Amino acid sequence: MSNVDITPTLLALIGYDRDDALPHFDGRAIVEAFADGPDEEQVPMQTTTHVTATPDGRYRAAIQVSEVGAQRYIDKSWRMK
């Protein structure tokens, strides 16, 4: 869970997630963590790995990004030899 997901999640827990008087917050409610929420395995998610390299190919790096709805999460990154 990202720090930006905490406020939307707490608002959803107390039932204020549909209150139009509140400002828009970055992030999303992590409803799959709720006792009555959807099964986390059923939440649509897309994971992509992006790779880049220096022009001479001596250094390569990768980053794994997951998308859930409109939110993107950096899962991990690593250097490749």
XYZ file of C-alpha atoms in Angstrom:
81
model
C 0.000 0.000 0.000
C 1.287 3.385 -0.970
C 1.160 6.365 1.398
C -1.264 8.058 -1.005
C -3.683 5.130 -0.563
C -4.095 5.586 3.193
C -6.571 8.501 3.141
C -8.911 7.011 0.498
C -8.828 3.673 2.341
C -9.672 5.231 5.706
C -12.493 7.285 4.159
C -13.935 4.141 2.578
C -13.746 2.304 5.917
C -15.895 4.942 7.619
C -18.221 5.269 4.635
C -17.173 8.739 3.458
C -15.670 7.610 0.162
C -18.699 8.895 -1.782
C -18.929 12.286 -0.039
C -18.790 14.900 -2.811
C -17.946 17.620 -0.271
C -14.499 16.079 0.253
C -11.613 16.970 -2.056
C -10.213 14.435 -4.509
C -7.286 12.467 -3.083
C -4.496 10.742 -4.944
C -4.475 6.978 -4.626
C -7.293 4.494 -4.240
C -9.108 2.707 -1.462
C -7.523 -0.695 -0.923
C -10.921 -2.397 -0.628
C -9.464 -5.877 -1.072
C -8.001 -5.472 2.429
C -11.486 -5.040 3.962
C -13.131 -8.008 5.688
C -16.071 -7.778 3.265
C -13.980 -6.619 0.297
C -13.311 -8.488 -2.922
C -10.886 -11.386 -3.028
C -7.490 -9.834 -3.723
C -6.878 -12.471 -6.384
C -9.932 -11.181 -8.286
C -8.855 -7.509 -8.403
C -7.735 -6.757 -11.989
C -4.063 -5.868 -12.065
C -1.524 -5.557 -14.850
C 2.201 -5.892 -14.179
C 4.813 -4.698 -16.670
C 8.597 -4.763 -16.589
C 10.478 -1.969 -18.365
C 14.167 -2.358 -19.248
C 16.637 0.326 -20.305
C 20.341 0.329 -21.113
C 23.165 2.752 -21.719
C 24.090 3.213 -25.407
C 27.164 0.988 -24.998
C 25.116 -1.725 -23.269
C 27.420 -1.872 -20.239
C 24.658 -0.926 -17.826
C 21.067 -2.155 -17.869
C 18.286 -1.581 -15.374
C 14.751 -2.821 -14.993
C 11.677 -1.603 -13.151
C 8.494 -3.532 -12.441
C 5.279 -1.502 -12.366
C 1.792 -2.728 -11.434
C -1.423 -0.960 -12.399
C -4.674 -1.328 -10.471
C -7.407 0.822 -11.941
C -5.865 4.220 -12.626
C -3.122 3.806 -10.003
C 0.441 2.786 -10.805
C 2.736 1.228 -8.233
C 6.478 0.702 -8.504
C 6.958 -2.838 -7.241
C 10.715 -3.140 -7.543
C 13.708 -2.217 -9.650
C 17.054 -3.856 -10.209
C 20.334 -3.578 -12.077
C 21.093 -6.153 -14.719
C 24.573 -7.217 -15.830
